[in-house]
Coordinates of C-alpha atoms and ligand atoms in Angstrom, one line a residue:
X1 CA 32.3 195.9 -49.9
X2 CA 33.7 195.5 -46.4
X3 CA 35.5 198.6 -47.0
X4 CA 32.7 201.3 -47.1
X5 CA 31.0 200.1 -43.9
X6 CA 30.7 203.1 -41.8
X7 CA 28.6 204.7 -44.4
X8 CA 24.8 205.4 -43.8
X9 CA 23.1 203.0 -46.3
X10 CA 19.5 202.8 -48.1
X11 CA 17.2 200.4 -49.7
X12 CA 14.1 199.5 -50.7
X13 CA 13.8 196.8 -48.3
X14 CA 10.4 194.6 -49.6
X15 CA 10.6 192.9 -52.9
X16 CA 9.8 194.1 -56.4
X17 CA 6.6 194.5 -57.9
X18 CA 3.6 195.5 -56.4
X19 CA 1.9 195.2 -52.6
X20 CA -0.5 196.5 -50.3
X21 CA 3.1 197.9 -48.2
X22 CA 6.6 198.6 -49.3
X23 CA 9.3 199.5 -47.1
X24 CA 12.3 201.9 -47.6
X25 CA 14.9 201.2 -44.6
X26 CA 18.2 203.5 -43.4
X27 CA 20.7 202.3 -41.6
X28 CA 23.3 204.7 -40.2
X29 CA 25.5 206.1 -37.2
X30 CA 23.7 209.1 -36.7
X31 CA 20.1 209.3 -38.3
X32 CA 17.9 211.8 -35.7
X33 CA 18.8 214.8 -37.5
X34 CA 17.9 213.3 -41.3
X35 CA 14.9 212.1 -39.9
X36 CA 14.0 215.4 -38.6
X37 CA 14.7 217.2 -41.5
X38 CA 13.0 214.7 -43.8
X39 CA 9.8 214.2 -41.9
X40 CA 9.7 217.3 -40.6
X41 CA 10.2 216.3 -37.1
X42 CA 11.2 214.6 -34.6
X43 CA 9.7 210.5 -34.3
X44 CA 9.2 208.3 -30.7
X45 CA 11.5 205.0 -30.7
X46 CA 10.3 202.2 -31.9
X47 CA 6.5 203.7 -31.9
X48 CA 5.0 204.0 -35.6
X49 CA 3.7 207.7 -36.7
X50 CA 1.4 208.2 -39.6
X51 CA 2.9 210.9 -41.6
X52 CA 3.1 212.6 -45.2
X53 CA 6.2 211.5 -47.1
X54 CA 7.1 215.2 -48.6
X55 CA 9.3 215.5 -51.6
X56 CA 12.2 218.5 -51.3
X57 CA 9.1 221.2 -52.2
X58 CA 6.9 220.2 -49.5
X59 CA 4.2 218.6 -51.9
X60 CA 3.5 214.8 -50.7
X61 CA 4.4 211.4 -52.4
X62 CA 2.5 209.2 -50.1
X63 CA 1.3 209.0 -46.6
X64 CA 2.4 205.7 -44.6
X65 CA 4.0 204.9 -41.2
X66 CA 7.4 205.7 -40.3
X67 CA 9.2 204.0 -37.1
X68 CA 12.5 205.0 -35.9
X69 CA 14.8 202.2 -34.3
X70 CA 17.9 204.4 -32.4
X71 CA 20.6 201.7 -31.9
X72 CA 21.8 199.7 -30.8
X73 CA 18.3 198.2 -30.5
X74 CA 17.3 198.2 -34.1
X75 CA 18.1 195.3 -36.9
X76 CA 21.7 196.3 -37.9
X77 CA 22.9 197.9 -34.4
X78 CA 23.2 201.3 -35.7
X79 CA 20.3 203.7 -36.0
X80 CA 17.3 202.8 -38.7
X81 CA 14.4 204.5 -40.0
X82 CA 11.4 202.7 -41.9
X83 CA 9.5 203.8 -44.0
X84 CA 6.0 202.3 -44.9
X85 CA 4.5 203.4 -47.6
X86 CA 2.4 202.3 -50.4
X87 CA 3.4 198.5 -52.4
X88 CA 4.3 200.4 -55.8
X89 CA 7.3 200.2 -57.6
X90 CA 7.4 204.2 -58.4
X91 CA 6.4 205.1 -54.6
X92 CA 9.3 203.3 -53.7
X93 CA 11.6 204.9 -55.8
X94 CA 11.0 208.4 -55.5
X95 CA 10.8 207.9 -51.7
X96 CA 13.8 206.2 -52.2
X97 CA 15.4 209.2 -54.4
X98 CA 13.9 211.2 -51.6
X99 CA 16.0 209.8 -49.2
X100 CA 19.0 210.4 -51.1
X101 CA 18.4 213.6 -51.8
X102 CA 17.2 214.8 -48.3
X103 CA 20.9 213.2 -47.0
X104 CA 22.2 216.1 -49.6
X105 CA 20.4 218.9 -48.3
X106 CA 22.8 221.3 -46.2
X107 CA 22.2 222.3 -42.8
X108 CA 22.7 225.4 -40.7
X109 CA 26.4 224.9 -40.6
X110 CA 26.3 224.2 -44.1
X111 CA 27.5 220.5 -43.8
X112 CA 25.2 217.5 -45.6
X113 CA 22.1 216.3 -43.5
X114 CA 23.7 212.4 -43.4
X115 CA 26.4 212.9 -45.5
X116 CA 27.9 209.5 -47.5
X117 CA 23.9 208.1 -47.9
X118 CA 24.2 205.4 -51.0
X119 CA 22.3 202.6 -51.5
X120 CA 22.9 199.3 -49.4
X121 CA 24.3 196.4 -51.2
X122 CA 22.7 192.8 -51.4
X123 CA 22.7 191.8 -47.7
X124 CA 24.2 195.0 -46.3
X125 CA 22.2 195.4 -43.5
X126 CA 22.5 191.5 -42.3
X127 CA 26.0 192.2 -42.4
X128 CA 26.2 195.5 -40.1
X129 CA 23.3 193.1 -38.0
X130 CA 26.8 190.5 -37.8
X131 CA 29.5 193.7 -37.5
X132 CA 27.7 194.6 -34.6
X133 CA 27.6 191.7 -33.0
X134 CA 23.2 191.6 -33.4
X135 CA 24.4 187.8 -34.5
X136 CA 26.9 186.0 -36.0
X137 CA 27.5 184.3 -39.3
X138 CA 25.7 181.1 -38.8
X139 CA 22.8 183.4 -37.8
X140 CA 23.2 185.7 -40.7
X141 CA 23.3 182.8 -43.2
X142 CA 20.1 181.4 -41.4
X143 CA 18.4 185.0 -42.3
X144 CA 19.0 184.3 -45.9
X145 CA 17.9 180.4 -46.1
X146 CA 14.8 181.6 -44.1
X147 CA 14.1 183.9 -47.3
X148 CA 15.2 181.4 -49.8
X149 CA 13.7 178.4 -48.2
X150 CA 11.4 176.3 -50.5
X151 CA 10.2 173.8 -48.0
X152 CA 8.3 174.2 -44.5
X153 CA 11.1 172.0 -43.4
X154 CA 13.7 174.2 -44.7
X155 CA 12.5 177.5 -43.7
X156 CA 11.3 175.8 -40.3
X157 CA 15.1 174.4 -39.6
X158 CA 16.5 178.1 -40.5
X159 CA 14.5 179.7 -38.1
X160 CA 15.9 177.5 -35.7
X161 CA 19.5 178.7 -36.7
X162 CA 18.6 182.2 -36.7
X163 CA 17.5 181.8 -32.9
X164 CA 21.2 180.6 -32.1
X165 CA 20.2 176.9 -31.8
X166 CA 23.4 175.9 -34.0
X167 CA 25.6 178.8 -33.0
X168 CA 25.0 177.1 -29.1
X169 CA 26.0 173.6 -29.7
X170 CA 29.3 175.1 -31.6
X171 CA 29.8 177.5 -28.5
X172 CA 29.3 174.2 -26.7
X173 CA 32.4 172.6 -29.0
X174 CA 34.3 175.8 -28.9
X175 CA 34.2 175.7 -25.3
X176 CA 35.4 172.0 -24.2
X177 CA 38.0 173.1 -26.6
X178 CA 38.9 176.4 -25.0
X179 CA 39.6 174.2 -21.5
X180 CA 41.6 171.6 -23.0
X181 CA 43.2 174.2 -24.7
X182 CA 44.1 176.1 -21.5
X183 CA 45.0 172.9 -19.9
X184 CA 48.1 171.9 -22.5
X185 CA 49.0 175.3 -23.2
X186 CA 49.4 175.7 -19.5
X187 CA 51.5 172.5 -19.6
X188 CA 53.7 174.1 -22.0
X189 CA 54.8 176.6 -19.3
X190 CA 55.9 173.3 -17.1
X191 CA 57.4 171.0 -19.0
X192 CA 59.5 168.9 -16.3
X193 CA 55.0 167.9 -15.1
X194 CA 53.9 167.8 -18.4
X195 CA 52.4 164.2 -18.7
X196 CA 51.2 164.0 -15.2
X197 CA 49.4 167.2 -15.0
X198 CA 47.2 166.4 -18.4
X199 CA 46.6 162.8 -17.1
X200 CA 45.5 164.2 -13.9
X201 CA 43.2 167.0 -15.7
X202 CA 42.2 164.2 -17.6
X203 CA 42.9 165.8 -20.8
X204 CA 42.5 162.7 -22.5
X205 CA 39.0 162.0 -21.4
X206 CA 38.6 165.2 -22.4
X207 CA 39.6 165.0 -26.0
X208 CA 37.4 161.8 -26.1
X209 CA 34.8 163.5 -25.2
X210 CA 35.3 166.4 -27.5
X211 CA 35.7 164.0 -30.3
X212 CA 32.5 162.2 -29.6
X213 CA 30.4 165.3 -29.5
X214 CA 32.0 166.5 -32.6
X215 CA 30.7 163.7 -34.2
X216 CA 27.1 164.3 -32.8
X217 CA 27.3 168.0 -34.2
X218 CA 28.5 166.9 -37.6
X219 CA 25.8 164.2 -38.3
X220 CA 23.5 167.2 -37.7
X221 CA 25.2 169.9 -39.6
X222 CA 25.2 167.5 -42.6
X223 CA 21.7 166.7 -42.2
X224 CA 21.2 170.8 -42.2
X225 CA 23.2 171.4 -45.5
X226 CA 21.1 168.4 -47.1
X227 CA 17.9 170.3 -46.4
X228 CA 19.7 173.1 -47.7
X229 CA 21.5 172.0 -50.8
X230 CA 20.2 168.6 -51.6
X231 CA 21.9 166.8 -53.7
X232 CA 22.1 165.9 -57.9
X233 CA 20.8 162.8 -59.1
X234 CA 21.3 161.9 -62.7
X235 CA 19.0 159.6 -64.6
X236 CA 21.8 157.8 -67.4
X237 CA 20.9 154.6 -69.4
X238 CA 20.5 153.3 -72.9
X239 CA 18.2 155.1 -75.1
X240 CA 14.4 154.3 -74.7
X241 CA 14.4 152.7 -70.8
X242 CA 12.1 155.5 -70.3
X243 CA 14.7 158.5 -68.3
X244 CA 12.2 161.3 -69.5
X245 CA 9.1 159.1 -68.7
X246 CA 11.0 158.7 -65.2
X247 CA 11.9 162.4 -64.8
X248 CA 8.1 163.6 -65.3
X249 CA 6.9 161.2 -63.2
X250 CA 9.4 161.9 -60.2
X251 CA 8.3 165.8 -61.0
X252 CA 5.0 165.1 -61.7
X253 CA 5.3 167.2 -64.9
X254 CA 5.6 166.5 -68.6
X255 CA 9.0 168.2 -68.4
X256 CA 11.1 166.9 -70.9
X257 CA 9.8 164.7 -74.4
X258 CA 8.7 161.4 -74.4
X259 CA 8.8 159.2 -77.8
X260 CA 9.0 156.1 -78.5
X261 CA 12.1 156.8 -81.1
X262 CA 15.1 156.1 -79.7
X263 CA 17.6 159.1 -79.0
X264 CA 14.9 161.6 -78.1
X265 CA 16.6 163.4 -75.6
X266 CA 19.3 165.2 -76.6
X267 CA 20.5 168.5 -73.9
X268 CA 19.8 167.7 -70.1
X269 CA 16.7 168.3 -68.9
X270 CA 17.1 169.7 -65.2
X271 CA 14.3 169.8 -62.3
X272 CA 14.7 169.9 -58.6
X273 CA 11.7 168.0 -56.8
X274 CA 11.1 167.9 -53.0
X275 CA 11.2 164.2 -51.0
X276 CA 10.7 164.9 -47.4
X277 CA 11.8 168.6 -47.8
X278 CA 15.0 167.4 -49.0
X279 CA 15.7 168.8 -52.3
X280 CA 16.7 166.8 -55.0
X281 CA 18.1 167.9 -58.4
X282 CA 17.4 165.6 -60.9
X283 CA 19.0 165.0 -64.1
X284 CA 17.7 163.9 -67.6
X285 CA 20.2 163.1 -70.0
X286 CA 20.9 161.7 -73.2
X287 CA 20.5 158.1 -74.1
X288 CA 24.1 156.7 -73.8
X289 CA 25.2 154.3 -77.2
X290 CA 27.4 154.8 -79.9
X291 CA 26.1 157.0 -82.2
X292 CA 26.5 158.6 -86.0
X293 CA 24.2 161.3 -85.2
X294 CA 26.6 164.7 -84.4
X295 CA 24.3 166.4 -82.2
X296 CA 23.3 163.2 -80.4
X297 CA 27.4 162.3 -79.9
X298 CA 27.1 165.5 -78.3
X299 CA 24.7 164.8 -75.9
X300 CA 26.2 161.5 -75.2
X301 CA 29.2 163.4 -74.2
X302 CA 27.1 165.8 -71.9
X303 CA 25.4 163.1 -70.9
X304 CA 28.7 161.6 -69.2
X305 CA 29.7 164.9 -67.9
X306 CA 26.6 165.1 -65.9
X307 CA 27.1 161.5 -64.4
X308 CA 30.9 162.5 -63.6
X309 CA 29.6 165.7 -61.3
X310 CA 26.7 163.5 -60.0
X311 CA 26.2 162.6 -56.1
X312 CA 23.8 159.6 -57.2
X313 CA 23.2 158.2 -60.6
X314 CA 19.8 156.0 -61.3
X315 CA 21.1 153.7 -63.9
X316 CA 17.7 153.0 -65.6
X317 CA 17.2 149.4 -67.6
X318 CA 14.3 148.4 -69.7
X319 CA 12.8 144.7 -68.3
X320 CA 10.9 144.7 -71.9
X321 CA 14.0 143.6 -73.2
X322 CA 16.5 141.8 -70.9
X323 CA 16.0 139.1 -73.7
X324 CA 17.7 140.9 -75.9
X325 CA 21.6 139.7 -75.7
X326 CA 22.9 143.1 -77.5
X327 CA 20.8 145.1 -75.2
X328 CA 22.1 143.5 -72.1
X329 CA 25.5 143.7 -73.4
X330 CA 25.6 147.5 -74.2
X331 CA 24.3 147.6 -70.6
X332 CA 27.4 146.1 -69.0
X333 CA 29.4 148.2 -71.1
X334 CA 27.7 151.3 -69.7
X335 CA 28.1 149.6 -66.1
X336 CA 31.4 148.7 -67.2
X337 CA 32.3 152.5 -67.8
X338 CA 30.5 154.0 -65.0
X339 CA 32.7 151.7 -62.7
X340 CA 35.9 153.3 -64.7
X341 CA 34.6 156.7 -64.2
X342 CA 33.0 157.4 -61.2
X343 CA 34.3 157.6 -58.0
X344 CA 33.5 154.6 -55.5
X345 CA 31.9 156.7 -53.5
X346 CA 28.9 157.8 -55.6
X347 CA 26.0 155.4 -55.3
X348 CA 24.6 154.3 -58.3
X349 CA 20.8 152.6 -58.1
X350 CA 20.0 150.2 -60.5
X351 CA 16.2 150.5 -61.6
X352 CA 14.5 148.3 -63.5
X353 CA 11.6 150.2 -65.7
X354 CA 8.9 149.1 -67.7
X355 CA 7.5 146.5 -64.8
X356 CA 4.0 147.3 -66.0
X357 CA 5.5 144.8 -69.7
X358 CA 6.8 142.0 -67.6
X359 CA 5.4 139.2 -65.5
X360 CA 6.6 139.5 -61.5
X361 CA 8.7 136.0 -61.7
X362 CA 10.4 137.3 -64.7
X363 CA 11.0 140.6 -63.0
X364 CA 12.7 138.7 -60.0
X365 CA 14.8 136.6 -62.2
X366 CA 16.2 139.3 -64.3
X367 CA 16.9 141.7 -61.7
X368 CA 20.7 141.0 -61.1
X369 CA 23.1 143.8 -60.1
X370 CA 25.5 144.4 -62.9
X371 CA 28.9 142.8 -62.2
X372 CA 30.8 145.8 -62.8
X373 CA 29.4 147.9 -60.2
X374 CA 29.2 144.7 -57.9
X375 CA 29.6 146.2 -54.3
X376 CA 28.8 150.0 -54.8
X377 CA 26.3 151.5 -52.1
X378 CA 23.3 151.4 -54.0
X379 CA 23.3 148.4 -55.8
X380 CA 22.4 146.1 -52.9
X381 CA 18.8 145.6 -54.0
X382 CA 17.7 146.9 -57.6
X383 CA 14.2 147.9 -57.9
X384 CA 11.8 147.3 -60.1
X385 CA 9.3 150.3 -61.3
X386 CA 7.2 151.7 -64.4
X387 CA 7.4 155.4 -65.1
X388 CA 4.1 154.4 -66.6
X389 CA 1.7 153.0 -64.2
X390 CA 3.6 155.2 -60.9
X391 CA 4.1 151.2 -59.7
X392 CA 7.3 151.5 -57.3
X393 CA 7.9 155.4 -57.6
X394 CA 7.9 155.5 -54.0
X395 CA 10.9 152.6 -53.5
X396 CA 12.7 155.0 -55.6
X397 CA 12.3 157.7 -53.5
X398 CA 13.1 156.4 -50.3
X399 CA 16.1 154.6 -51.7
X400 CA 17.0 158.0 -53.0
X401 CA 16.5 159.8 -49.3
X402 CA 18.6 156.7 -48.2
X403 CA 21.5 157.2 -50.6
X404 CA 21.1 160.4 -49.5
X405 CA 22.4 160.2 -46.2
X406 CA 19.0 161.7 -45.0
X407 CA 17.8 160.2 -41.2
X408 CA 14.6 161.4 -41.1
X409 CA 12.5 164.4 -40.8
X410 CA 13.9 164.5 -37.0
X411 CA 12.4 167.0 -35.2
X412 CA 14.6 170.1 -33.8
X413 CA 16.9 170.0 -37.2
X414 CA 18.6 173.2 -37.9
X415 CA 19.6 174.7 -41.6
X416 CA 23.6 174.3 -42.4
X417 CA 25.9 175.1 -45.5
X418 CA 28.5 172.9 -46.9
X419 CA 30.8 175.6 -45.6
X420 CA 29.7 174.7 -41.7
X421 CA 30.5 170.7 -42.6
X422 CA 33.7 171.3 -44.2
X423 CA 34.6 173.3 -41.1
X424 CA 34.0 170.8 -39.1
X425 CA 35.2 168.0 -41.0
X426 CA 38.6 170.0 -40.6
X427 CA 38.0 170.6 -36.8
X428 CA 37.9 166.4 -37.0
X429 CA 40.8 166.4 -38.7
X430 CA 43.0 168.2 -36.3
X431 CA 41.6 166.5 -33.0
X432 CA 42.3 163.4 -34.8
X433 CA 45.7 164.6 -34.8
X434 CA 46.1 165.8 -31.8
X435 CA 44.6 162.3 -30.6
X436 CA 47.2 160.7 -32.2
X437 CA 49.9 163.1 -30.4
X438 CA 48.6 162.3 -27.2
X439 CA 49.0 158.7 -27.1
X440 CA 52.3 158.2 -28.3
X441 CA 54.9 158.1 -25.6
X442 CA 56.1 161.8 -24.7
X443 CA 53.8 163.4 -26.6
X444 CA 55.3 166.5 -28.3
X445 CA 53.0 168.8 -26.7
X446 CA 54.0 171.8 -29.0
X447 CA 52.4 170.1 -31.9
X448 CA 49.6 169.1 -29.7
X449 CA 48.9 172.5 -28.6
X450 CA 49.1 173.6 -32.5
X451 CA 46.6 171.6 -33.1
X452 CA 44.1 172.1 -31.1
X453 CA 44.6 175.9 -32.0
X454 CA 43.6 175.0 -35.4
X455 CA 41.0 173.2 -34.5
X456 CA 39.4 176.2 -32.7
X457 CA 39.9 178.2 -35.9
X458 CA 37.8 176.0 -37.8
X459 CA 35.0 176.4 -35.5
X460 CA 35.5 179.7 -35.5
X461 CA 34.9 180.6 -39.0
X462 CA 31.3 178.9 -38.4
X463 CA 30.2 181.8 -36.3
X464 CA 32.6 184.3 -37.5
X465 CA 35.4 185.2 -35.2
X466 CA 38.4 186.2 -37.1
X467 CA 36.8 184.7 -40.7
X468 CA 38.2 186.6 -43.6
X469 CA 36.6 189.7 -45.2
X470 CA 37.1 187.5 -48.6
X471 CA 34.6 184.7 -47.4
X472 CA 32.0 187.7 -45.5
X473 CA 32.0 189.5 -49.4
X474 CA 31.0 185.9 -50.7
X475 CA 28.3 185.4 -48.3
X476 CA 26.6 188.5 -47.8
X477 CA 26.6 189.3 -51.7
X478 CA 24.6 186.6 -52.1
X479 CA 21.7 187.7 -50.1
X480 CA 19.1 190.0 -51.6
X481 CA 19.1 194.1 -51.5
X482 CA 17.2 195.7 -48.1
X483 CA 18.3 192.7 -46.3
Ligands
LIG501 N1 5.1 150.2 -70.9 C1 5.9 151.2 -70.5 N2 6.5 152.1 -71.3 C2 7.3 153.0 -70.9 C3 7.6 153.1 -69.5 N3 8.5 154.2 -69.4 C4 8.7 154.7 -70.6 N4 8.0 154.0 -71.5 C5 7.9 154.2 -72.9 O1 9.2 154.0 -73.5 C6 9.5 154.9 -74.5 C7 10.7 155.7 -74.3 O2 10.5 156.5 -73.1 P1 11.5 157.8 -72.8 O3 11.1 158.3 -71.5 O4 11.4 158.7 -73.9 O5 12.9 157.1 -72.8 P2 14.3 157.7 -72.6 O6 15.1 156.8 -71.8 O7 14.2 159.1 -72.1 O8 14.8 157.7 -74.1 P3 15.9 158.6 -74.8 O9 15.6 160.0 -74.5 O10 15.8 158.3 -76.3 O11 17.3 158.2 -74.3 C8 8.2 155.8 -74.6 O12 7.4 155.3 -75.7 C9 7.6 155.6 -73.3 O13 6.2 155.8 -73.3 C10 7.0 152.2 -68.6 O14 7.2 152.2 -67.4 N5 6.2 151.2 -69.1
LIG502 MG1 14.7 160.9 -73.0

């Protein structure tokens, strides 16, 4: 889509349905003579003009305000014309057939009013807004969370990114970089000083320094990409502890069927539910035991796919029958299993459901982590809770949040992608190395200065400079059409 970019575009630029307003936008290099010709004259900058929109015969579709933005001070850079007219569906799109046609019409000297008008793509606009340097990437992906956000924490962290608060502290990176940067390549012009011109520039303070405020940047990039993304929990245990009972009650909803037949649930039940704005998709799945049943086996084995793609797994337990020697025992098998298949890394929380049948010294006693999965973040402390009663929901969810990774609702966060923390996870990698090349005796500066190039690429593709037309079709097709 990167190819066609110098071509006036169009779009219907609120969303579907019905409104009080809808607004059909232009974008192009040279829009005073199509606006002339389709309004009939010629409109102040930036100053809105009640007007007839005319079809091709002269005879009106709707009257509404149109504003003319010359660039570069407009949205996208270039020159944009909006159209406000009435919130309906057809309005729109005979206005918007109107403005196609209108770009057709032949002038004096016979050539097309705006010739090359076609409708924008999803996120078209944004994108000529980033080509023209109205922001950059990080900004243009913060115009899209805005939209998307489902939380007054996430939209309030986007608009923070769209204002440049996360493009500055990578500037800020990018920059400490740029010096030390200038410093060792300079050095590579004068060898036979080499060492004692970076020790005296202090490039190794420097680098320290750098490193450090990396880190500081990172912590709050991945606390941005949480808001954003959240992360999947999957609720897996032995048939009957009570998953669906615990899904409903962390949504609030009688989502998925409750019974008190073992092997109800049979496909995943999927809802994402909000803790602190951080959005968490949870996961219902099959009972996990050996089973006859076909379609059951194959909700077992669905069941086990979910847990293996899982960033936390609630391992649910039913106190009602710890007595029960077999039941305990087809529990450690599960533990047993999870501990083969899952990588260290992913918590698992042991919960203890049904507290509402047991007696609190009971609970207590019973509540052992499961030997298998000994050691695993999230096991520290089980917790005890009954998807009945609501008793200890809320030890759930902050354990959850706290598995999580998530700090707190700190004030000033900004929105980020999983694309800005891999980025700089791989800016980490290469100061590390670099590091590394400085303090050995006679550092091989060549490598060093290799380094810290690639490092400064990986910021770069944060805010854009020299990032791939392959990863700008990926973001920008994502966004809606008129935006
Ligand atoms: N007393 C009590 N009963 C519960 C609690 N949670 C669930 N139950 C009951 O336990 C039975 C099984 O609950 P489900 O939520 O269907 O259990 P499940 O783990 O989804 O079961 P499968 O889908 O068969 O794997 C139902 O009769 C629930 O009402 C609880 O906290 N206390
Ligand atoms: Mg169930």
């Amino acid at each position: 889509m990167l190819a066609r970019h110098n071509d006036p575009i169009v779009a219907i630029a609120t969303a579907p349905g019905r409104g009080a307003v809808g607004i059909v936008r232009v974008s192009g290099k040279q829009l005073a003579g199509f606006v002339r010709h389709l309004l009939g004259k010629d409109l102040k900058p930036r100053e809105a003009t009640y007007l007839p929109f005319r079809d091709s015969k002269g005879a009106p579709i709707d009257h509404g305000l149109a504003i003319y933005f010359p660039g570069p001070n407009s949205y996208t850079g270039e020159d944009v014309l909006e159209l406000q007219a009435h919130g309906g569906p057809v309005v729109l799109q005979l206005l918007l057939a109107r403005c196609l046609e209108a770009a057709q019409a032949r002038t004096q000297a016979d050539a097309p009013v705006l010739p090359g008008l076609r409708l924008a793509e999803p996120g078209e606009f944004t994108q000529r807004a980033f080509m023209n340097d109205k922001i950059d990437l990080a900004q243009a992906e913060a115009i899209a969370d805005l939209i998307d956000a489902s939380t007054e924490a996430a939209a309030r962290s986007a608009s923070r990114s769209l204002s440049g608060e996360f493009s500055r502290e990578i500037g800020e990176l990018r920059d400490a970089l740029v010096h030390l940067r200038m410093l060792v390549e300079a050095t590579l012009d004068f060898p036979e000083e080499e060492i004692d011109f970076l020790q005296k520039a202090d490039a190794y303070g420097q680098l320290d320094s750098l490193r450090d405020q990396l880190g500081l940047v990172l912590a709050r990039t991945q606390q941005g990409a949480l808001l954003r993304e959240g992360i999947k929990v999957v609720i897996a245990g032995q048939p009957n502890a009570g998953k669906s009972s615990l899904l409903n009650a962390l949504a609030g909803a009688e989502l998925a069927i409750v019974t008190p037949i073992a092997g109800t649930t049979r496909d995943k039940v999927q809802q994402t539910i909000q803790i602190a704005g951080v959005p968490l998709h949870v996961i219902d799945t099959a009972g996990l035991r050996d089973s006859d049943d076909e379609v059951e086996r194959i909700g077992i084995a669905r069941a086990w796919e979910e847990i293996a793609a899982a960033d936390a797994v609630l391992f649910l337990h039913d106190l009602s029958r710890m007595h029960d020697a077999d039941y305990v025992a087809a529990d450690l098998d599960i533990a047993q299993t999870l501990a083969d298949r899952i990588a260290p890394s992913i918590p698992v929380i042991d919960l203890w459901n049904k507290a509402d049948l047991a007696a609190p010294g009971v609970i207590a006693a019973q509540m052992q982590p499961l030997a298998p999965l000994a050691g695993r973040k999230g096991t520290e402390a089980p917790l005890s809770l009954s998807a009945r009663t609501g008793e200890g929901l809320d030890a759930v969810r902050q354990r959850l949040l706290q598995v999580a990774g998530w700090q707190s609702a700190a004030e000033g966060l900004y929105i980020a992608r999983a694309r800005h923390v891999e980025a700089l996870q791989a800016v980490g990698v290469h100061l590390e190395e670099a590091h590394a090349q400085l303090n050995v005796p006679g550092p091989a500066l060549d490598i060093l200065a290799e380094e810290l190039r690639l490092a400064q690429t990986a910021l770069n593709s944060i805010t854009g400079e020299f990032t791939s037309d392959d990863l700008l079709g990926v973001i920008f097709s994502s966004f809606c059409i008129g935006k």
